[in-house]
mmCIF file of C-alpha atoms in Angstrom:
data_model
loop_
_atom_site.group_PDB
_atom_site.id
_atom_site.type_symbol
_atom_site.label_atom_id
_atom_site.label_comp_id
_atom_site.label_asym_id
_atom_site.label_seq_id
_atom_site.Cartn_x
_atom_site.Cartn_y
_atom_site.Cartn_z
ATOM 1 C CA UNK A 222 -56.685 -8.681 8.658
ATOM 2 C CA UNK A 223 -57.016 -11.315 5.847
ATOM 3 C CA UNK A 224 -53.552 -11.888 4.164
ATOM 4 C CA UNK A 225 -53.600 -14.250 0.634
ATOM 5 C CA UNK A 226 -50.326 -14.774 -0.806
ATOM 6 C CA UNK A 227 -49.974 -16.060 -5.068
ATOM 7 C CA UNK A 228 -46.603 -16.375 -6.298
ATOM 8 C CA UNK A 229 -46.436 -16.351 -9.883
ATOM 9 C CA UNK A 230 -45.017 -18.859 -12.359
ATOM 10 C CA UNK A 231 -43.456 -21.398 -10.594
ATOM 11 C CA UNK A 232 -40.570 -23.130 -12.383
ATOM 12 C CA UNK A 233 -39.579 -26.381 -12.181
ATOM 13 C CA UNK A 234 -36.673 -27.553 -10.929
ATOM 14 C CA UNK A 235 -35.629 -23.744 -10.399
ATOM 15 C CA UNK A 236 -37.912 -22.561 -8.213
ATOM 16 C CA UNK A 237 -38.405 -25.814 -5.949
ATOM 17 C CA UNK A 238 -37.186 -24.504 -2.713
ATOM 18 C CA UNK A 239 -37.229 -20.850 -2.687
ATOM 19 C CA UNK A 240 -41.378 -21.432 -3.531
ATOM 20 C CA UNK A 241 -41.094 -24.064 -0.744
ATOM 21 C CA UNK A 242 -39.391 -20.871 1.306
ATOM 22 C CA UNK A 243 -42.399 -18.244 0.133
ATOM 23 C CA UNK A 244 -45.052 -20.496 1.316
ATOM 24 C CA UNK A 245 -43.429 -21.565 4.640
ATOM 25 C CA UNK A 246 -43.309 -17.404 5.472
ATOM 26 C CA UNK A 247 -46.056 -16.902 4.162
ATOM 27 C CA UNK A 248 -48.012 -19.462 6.602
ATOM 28 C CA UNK A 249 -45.273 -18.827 9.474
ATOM 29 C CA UNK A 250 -46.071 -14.964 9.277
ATOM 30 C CA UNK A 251 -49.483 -14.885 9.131
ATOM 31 C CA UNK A 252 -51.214 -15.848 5.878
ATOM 32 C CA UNK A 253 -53.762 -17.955 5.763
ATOM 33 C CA UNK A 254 -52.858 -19.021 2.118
ATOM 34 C CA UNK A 255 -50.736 -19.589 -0.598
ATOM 35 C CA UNK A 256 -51.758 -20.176 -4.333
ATOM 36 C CA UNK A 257 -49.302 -20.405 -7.097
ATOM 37 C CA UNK A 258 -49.035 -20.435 -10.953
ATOM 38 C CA UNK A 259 -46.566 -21.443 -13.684
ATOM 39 C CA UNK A 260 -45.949 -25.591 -13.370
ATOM 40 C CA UNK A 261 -47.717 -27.432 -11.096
ATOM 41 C CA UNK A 262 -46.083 -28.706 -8.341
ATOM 42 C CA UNK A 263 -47.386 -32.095 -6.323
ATOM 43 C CA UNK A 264 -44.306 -32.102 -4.390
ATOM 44 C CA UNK A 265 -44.542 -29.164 -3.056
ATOM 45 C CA UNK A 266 -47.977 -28.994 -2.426
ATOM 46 C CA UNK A 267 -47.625 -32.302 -0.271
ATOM 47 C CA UNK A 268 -44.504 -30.587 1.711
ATOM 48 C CA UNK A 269 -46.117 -27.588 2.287
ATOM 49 C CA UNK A 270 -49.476 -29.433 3.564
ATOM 50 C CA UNK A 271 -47.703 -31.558 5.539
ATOM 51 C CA UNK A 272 -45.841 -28.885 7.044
ATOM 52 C CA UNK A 273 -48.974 -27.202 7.897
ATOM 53 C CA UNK A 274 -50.356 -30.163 8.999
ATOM 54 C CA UNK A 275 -48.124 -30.817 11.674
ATOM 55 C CA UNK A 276 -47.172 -27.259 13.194
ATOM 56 C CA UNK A 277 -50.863 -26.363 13.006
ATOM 57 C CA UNK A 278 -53.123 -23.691 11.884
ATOM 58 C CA UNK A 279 -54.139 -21.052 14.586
ATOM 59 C CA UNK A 280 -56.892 -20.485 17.096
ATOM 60 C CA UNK A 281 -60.005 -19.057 15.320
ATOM 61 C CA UNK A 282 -58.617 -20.321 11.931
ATOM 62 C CA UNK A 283 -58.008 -23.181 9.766
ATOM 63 C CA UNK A 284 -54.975 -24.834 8.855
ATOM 64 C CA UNK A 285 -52.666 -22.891 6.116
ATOM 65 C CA UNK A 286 -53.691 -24.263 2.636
ATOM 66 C CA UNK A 287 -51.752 -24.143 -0.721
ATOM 67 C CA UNK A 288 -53.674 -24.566 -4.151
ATOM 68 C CA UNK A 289 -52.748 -23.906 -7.808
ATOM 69 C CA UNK A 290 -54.382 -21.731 -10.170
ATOM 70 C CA UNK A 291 -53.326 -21.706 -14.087
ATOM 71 C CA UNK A 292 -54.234 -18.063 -14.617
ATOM 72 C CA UNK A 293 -52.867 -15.823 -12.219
ATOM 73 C CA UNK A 294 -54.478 -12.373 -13.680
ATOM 74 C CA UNK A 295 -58.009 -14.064 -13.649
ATOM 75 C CA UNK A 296 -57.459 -14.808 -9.917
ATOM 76 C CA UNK A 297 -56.060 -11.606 -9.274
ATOM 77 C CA UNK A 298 -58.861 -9.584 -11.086
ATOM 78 C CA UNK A 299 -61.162 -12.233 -9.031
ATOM 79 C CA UNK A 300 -59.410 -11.026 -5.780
ATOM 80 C CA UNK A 301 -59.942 -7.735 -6.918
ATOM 81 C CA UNK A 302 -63.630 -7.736 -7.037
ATOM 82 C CA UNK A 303 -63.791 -9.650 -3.607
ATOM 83 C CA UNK A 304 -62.637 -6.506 -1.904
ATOM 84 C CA UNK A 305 -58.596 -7.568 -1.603
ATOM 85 C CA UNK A 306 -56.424 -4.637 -1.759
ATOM 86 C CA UNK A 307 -53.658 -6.243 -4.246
ATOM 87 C CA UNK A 308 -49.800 -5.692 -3.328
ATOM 88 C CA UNK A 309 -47.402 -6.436 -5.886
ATOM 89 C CA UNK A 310 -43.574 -6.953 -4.367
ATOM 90 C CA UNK A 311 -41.285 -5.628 -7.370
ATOM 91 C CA UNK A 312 -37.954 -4.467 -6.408
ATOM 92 C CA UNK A 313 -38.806 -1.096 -9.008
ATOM 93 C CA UNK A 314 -41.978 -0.007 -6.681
ATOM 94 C CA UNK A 315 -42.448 2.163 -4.027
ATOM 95 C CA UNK A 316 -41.158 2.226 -0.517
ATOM 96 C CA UNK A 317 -42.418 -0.057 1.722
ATOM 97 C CA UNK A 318 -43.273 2.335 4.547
ATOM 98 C CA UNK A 319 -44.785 4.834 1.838
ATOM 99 C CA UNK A 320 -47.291 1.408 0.864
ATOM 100 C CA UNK A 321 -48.329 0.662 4.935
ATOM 101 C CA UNK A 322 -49.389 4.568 5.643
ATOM 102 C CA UNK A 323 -51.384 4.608 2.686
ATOM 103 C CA UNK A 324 -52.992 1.427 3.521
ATOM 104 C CA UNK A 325 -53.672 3.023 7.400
ATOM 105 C CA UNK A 326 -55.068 6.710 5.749
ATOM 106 C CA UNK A 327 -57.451 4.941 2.732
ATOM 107 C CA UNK A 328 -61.076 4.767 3.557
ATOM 108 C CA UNK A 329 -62.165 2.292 3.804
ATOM 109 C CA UNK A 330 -59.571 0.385 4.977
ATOM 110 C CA UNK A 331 -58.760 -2.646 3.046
ATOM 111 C CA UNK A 332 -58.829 -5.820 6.211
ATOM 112 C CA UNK A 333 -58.027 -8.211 3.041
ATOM 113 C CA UNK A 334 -54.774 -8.081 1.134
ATOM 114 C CA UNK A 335 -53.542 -9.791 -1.634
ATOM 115 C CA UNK A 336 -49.542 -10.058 -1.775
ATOM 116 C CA UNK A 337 -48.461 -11.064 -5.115
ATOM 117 C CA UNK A 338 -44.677 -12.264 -5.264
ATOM 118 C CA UNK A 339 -42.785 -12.329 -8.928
ATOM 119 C CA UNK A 340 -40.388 -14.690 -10.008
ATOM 120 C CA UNK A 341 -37.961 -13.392 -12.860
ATOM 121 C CA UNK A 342 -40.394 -11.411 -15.851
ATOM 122 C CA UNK A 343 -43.435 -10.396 -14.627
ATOM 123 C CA UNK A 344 -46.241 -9.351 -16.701
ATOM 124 C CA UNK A 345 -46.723 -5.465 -17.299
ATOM 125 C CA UNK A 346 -50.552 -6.606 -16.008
ATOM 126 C CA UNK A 347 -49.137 -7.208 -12.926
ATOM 127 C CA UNK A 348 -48.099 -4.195 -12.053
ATOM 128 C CA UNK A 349 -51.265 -2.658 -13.801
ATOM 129 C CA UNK A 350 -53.938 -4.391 -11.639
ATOM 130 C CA UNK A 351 -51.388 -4.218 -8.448
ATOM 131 C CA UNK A 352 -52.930 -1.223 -6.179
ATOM 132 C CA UNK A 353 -49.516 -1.075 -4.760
ATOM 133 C CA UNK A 354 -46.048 -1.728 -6.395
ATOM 134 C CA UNK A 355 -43.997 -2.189 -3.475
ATOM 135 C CA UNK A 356 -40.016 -2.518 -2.963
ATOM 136 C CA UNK A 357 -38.608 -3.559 0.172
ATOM 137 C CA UNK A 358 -35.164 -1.705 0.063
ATOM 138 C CA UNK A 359 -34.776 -0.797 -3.466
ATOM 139 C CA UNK A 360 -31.742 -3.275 -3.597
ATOM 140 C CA UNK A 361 -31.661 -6.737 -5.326
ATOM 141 C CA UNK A 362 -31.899 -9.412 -3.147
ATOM 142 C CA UNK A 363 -34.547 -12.164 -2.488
ATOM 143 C CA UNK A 364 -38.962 -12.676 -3.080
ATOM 144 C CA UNK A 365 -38.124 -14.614 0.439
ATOM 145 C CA UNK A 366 -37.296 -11.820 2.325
ATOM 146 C CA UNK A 367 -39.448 -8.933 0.853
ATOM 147 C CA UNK A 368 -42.302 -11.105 1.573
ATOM 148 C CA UNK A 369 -40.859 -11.897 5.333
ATOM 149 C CA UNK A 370 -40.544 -8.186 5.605
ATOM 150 C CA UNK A 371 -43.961 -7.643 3.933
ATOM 151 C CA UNK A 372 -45.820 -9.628 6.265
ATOM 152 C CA UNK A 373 -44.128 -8.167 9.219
ATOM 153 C CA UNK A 374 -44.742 -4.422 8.654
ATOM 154 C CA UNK A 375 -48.141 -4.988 7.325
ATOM 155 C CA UNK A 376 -48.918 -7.368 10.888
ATOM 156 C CA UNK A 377 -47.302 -4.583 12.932
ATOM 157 C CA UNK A 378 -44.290 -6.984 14.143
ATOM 158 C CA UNK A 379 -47.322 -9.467 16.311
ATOM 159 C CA UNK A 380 -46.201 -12.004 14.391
ATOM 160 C CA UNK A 381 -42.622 -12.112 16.387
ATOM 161 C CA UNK A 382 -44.655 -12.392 19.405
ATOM 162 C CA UNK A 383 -47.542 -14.618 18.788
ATOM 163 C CA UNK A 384 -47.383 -18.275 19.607
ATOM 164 C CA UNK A 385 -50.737 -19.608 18.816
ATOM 165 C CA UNK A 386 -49.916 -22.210 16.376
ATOM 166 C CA UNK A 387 -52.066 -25.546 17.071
ATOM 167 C CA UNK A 388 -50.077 -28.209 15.322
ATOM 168 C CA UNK A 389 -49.250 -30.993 16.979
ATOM 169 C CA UNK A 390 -45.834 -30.599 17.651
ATOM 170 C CA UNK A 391 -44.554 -26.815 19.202
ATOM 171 C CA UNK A 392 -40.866 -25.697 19.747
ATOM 172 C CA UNK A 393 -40.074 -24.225 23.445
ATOM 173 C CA UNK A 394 -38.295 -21.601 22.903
ATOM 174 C CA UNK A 395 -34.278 -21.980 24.416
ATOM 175 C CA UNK A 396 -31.308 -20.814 25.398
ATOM 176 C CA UNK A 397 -28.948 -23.552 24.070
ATOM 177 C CA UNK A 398 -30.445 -26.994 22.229
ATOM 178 C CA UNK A 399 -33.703 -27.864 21.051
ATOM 179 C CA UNK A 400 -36.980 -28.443 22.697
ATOM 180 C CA UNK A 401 -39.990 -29.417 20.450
ATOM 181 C CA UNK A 402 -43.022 -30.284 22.153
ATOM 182 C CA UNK A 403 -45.958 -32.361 21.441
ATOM 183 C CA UNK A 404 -49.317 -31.028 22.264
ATOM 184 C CA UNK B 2 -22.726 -1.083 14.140
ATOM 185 C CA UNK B 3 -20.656 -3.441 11.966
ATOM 186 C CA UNK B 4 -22.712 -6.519 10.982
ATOM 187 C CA UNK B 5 -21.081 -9.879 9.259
ATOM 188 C CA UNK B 6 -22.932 -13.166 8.330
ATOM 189 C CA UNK B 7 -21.747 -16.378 8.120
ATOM 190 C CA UNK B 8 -23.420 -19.208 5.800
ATOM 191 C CA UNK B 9 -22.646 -22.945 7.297
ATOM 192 C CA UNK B 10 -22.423 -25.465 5.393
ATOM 193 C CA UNK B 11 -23.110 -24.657 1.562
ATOM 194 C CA UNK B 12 -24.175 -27.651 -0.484
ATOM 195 C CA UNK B 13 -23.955 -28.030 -4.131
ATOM 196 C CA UNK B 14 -26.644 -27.664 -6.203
ATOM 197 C CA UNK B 15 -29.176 -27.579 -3.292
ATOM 198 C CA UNK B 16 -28.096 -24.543 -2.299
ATOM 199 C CA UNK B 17 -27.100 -22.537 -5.350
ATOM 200 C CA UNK B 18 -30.193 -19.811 -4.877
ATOM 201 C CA UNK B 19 -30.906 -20.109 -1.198
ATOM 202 C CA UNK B 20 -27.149 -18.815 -0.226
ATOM 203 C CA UNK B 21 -27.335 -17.043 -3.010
ATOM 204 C CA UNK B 22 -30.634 -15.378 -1.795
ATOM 205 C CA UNK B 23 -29.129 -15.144 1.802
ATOM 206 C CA UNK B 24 -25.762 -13.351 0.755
ATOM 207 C CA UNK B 25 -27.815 -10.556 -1.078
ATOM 208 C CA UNK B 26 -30.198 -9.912 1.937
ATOM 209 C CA UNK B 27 -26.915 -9.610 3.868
ATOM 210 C CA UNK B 28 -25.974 -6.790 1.596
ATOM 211 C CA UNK B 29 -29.137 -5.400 0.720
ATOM 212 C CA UNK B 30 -29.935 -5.372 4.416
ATOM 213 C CA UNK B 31 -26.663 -3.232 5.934
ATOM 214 C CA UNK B 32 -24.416 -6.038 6.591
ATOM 215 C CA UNK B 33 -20.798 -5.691 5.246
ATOM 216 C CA UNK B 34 -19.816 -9.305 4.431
ATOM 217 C CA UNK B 35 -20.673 -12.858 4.176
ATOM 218 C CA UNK B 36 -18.336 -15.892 4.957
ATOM 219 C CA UNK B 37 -19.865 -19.604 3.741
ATOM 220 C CA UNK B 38 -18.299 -22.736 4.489
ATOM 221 C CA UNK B 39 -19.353 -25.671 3.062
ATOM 222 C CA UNK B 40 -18.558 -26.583 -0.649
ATOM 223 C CA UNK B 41 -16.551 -24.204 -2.426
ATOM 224 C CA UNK B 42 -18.855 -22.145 -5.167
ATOM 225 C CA UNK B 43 -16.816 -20.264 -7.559
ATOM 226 C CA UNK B 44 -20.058 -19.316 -9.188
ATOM 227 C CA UNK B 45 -21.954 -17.808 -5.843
ATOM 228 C CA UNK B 46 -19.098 -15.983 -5.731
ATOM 229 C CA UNK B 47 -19.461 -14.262 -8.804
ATOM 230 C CA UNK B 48 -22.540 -13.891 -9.182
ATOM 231 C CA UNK B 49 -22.797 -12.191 -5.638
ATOM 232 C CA UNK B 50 -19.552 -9.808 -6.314
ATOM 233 C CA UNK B 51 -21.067 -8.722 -9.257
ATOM 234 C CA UNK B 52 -24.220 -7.912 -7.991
ATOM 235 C CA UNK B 53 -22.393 -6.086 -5.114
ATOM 236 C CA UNK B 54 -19.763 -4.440 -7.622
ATOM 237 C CA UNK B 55 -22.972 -3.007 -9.842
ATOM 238 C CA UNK B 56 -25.199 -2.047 -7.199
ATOM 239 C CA UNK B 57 -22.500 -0.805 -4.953
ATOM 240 C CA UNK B 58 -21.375 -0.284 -1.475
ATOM 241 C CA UNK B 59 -22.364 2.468 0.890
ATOM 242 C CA UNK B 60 -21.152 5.957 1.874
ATOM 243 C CA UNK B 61 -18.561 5.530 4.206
ATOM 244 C CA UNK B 62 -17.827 1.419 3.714
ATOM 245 C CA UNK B 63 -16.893 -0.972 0.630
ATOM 246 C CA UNK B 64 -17.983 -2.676 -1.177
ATOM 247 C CA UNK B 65 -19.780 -6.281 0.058
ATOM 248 C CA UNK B 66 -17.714 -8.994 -0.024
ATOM 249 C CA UNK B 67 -17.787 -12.711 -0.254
ATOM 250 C CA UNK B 68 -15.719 -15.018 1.280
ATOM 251 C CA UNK B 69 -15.088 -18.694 1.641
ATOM 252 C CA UNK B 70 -13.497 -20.452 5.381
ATOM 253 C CA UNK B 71 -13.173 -24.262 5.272
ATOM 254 C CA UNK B 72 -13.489 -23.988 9.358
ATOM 255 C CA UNK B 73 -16.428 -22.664 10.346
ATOM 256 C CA UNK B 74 -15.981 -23.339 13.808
ATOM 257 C CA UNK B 75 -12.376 -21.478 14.213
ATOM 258 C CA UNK B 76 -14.063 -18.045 11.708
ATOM 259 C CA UNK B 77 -16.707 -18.070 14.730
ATOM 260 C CA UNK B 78 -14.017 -18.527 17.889
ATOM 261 C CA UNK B 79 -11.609 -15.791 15.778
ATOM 262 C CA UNK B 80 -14.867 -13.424 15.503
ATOM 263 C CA UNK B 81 -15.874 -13.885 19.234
ATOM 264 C CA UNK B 82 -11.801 -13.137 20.208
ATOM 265 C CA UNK B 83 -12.035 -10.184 17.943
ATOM 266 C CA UNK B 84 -15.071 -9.048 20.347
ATOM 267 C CA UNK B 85 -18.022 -9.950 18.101
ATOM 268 C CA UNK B 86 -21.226 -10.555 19.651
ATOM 269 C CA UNK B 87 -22.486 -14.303 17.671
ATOM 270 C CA UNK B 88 -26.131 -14.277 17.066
ATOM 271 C CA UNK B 89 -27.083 -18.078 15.674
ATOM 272 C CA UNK B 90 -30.472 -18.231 13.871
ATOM 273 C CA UNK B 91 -32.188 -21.528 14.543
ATOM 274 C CA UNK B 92 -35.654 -22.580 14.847
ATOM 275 C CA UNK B 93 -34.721 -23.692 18.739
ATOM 276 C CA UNK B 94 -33.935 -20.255 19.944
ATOM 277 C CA UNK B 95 -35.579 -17.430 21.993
ATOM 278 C CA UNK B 96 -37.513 -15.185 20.866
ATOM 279 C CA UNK B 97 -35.556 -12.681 18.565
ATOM 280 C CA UNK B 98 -37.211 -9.655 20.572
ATOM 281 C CA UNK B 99 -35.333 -10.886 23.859
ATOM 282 C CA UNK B 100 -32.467 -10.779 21.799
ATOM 283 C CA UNK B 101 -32.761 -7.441 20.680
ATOM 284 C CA UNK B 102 -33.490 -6.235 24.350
ATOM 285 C CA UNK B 103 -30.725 -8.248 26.194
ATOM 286 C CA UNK B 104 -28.164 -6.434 23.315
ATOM 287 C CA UNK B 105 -29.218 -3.291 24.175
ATOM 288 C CA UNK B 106 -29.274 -4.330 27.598
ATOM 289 C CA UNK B 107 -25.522 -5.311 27.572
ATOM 290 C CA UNK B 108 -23.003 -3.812 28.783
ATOM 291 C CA UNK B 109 -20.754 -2.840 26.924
ATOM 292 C CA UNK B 110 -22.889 -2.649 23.975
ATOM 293 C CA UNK B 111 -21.438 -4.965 21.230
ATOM 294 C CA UNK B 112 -20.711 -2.699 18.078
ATOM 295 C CA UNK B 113 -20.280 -6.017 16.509
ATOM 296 C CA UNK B 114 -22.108 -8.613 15.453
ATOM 297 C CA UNK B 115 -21.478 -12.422 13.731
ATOM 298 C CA UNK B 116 -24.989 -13.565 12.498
ATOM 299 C CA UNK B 117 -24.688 -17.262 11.408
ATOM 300 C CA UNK B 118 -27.285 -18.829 9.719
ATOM 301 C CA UNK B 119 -27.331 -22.293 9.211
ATOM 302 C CA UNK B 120 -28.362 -24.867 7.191
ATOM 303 C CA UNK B 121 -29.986 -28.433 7.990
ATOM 304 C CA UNK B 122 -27.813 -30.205 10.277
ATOM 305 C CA UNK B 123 -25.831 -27.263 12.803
ATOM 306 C CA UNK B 124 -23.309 -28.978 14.612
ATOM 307 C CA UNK B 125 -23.821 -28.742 18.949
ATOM 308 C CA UNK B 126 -20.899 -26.688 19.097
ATOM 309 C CA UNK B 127 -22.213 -23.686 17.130
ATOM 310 C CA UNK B 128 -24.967 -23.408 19.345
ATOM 311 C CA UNK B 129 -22.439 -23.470 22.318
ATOM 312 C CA UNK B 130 -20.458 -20.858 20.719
ATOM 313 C CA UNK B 131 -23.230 -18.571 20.170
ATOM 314 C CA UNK B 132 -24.026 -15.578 22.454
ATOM 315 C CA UNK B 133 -27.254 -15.627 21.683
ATOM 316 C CA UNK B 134 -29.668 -18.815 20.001
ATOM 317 C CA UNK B 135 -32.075 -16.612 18.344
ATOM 318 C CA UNK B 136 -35.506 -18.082 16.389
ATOM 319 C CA UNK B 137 -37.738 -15.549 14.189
ATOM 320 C CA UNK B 138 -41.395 -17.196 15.332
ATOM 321 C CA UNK B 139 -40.422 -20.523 16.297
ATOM 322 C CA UNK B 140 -41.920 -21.995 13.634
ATOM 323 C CA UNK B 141 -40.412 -23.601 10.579
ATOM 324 C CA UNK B 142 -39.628 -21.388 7.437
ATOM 325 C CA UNK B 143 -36.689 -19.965 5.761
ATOM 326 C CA UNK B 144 -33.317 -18.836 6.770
ATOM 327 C CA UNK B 145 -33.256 -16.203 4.131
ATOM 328 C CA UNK B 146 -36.173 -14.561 6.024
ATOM 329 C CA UNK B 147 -34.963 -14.989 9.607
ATOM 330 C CA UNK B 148 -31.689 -13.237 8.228
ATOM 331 C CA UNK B 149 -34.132 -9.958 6.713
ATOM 332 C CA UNK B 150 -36.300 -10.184 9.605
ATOM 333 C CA UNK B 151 -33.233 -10.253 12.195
ATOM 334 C CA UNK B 152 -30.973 -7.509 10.238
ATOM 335 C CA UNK B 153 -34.523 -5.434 10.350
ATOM 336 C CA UNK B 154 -34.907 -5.528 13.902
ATOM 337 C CA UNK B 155 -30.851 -5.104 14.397
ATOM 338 C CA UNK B 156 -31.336 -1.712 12.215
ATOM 339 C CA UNK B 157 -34.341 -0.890 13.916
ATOM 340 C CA UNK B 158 -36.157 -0.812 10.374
ATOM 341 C CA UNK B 159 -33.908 1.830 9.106
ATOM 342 C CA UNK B 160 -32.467 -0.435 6.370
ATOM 343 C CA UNK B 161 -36.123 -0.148 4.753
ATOM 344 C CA UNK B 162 -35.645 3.695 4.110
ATOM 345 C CA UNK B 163 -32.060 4.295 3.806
ATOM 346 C CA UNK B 164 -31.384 5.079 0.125
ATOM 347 C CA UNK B 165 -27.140 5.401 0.102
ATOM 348 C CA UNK B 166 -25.945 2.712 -2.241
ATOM 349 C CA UNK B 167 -23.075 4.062 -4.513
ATOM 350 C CA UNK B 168 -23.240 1.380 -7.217
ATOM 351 C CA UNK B 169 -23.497 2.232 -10.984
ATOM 352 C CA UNK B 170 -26.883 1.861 -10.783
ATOM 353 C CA UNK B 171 -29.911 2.521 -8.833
ATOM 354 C CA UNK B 172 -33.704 2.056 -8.545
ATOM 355 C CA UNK B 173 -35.882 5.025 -8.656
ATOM 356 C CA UNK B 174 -38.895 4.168 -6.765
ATOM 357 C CA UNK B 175 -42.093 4.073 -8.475
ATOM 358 C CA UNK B 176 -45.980 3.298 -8.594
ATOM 359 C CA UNK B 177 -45.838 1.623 -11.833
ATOM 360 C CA UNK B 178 -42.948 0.265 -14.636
ATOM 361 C CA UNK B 179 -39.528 0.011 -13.497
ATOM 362 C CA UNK B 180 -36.876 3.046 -13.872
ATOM 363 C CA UNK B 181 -33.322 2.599 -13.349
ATOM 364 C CA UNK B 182 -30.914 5.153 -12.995
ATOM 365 C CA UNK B 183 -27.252 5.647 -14.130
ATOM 366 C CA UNK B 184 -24.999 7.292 -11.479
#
């Protein structure tokens, strides 16, 4: 499955890290992209990059890439017509479990998803063009971890598992301390 | 099982929304309190209480609470006295499905858990005073998602459907718009 991640309307300073945060799950849980709107953002286009630079894409795919897009409904509607299934993550939608056994039952069977992550107003469009308005808990707390949560359910928990990052440096899972690794 | 987090080491303004973000996927996510340590935040604190005061606390428990220790490092050795099992989320640890066997493994079950969740530097010592090291893909991302991701697999995804919050008021699920609901 083909997993696309656009966060919408980045804010500067505001939004520096917790963007940061939503790119580094998204790449960490098994997206192969992020793209964002609002302000553009060198910096943290150059950490992310660099950060996917060095831990590494995965076997059979590329490295994780971040881009900016000024209009997020054009790229949406865009994603749309390429055959992406579009999941909005609103704290108002439905459950999350409700969203990943109607994914499993539709026919076809989308195999590319679009997961679009808010900041603080988003557009009614949003949730117009969205094929799924999802919630992760009905409860206020963070885009972070809806997306974390997201990306787990829809990857069936693999992603816990898997360990097939090519970057040049690794961590070794331990006990006590730290053990990174260099390929 | 009764679940507390600890924040270490809160910085001013760096991490206004990321312990911010962490403390509400403690709540949101079944845990009954978070400690921080770090700089004193009168205005984390508030904005957290109210958020836990409006959206309420669960059949059967309080309200969340939020709580500031200067000593992170006695709050931990108090907890593991008081019998709590200390899960430490770092990048360096094993796998958080070993964790979540060797728990239910143990023997006698720990009813009780301390999750601490750090920030960039972690002193040695907490990783000697933690039961378990525990990393959610051993690759570099957010500690607001290893906390959703790790209180998931504690609740054995039953956080995702559980519906019990008592606060004034709640979300009514929904494909499209938003509807809130007055108790």
């Amino acid at each position: 499955m083909e997993i696309e991640v656009l966060r919408l309307s980045h804010r500067l300073p505001r939004d520096e890290r917790i963007s940061t945060h939503v790119a580094l799950v998204a790449r960490a849980f098994g997206a192969s992209s992020i793209t964002y709107s609002g302000q553009h953002d060198a910096g943290l286009e150059l950490s992310v990059s660099r950060i996917a630079k060095r831990w590494g894409g995965r076997l059979g795919g590329g490295d994780f890439t971040i881009s900016y897009e000024r209009n997020h409904t054009q790229f949406i509607k865009k994603r749309k017509r390429e055959g992406f299934a579009i999941v909005h993550l609103t704290m108002y939608g439905i459950k999350i479990r409700k969203m990943i056994d109607a994914l499993a039952k539709a026919s076809p069977r989308p195999d590319k998803i679009l997961i679009v992550v808010g900041s603080e107003a988003v557009p009614p469009e949003v949730y117009q063009l969205a094929d799924y308005n999802v919630s992760v808990t009905s409860q206020p707390h963070s885009e972070v971890a809806a997306l974390a949560i997201t990306l787990d359910q829809l990857m069936d928990g693999t992603e816990l598992e898997r360990d097939d990052f090519l970057g040049e440096i690794r961590i070794e899972p331990s006990e006590r301390g730290k053990k990174v690794v260099k390929r």
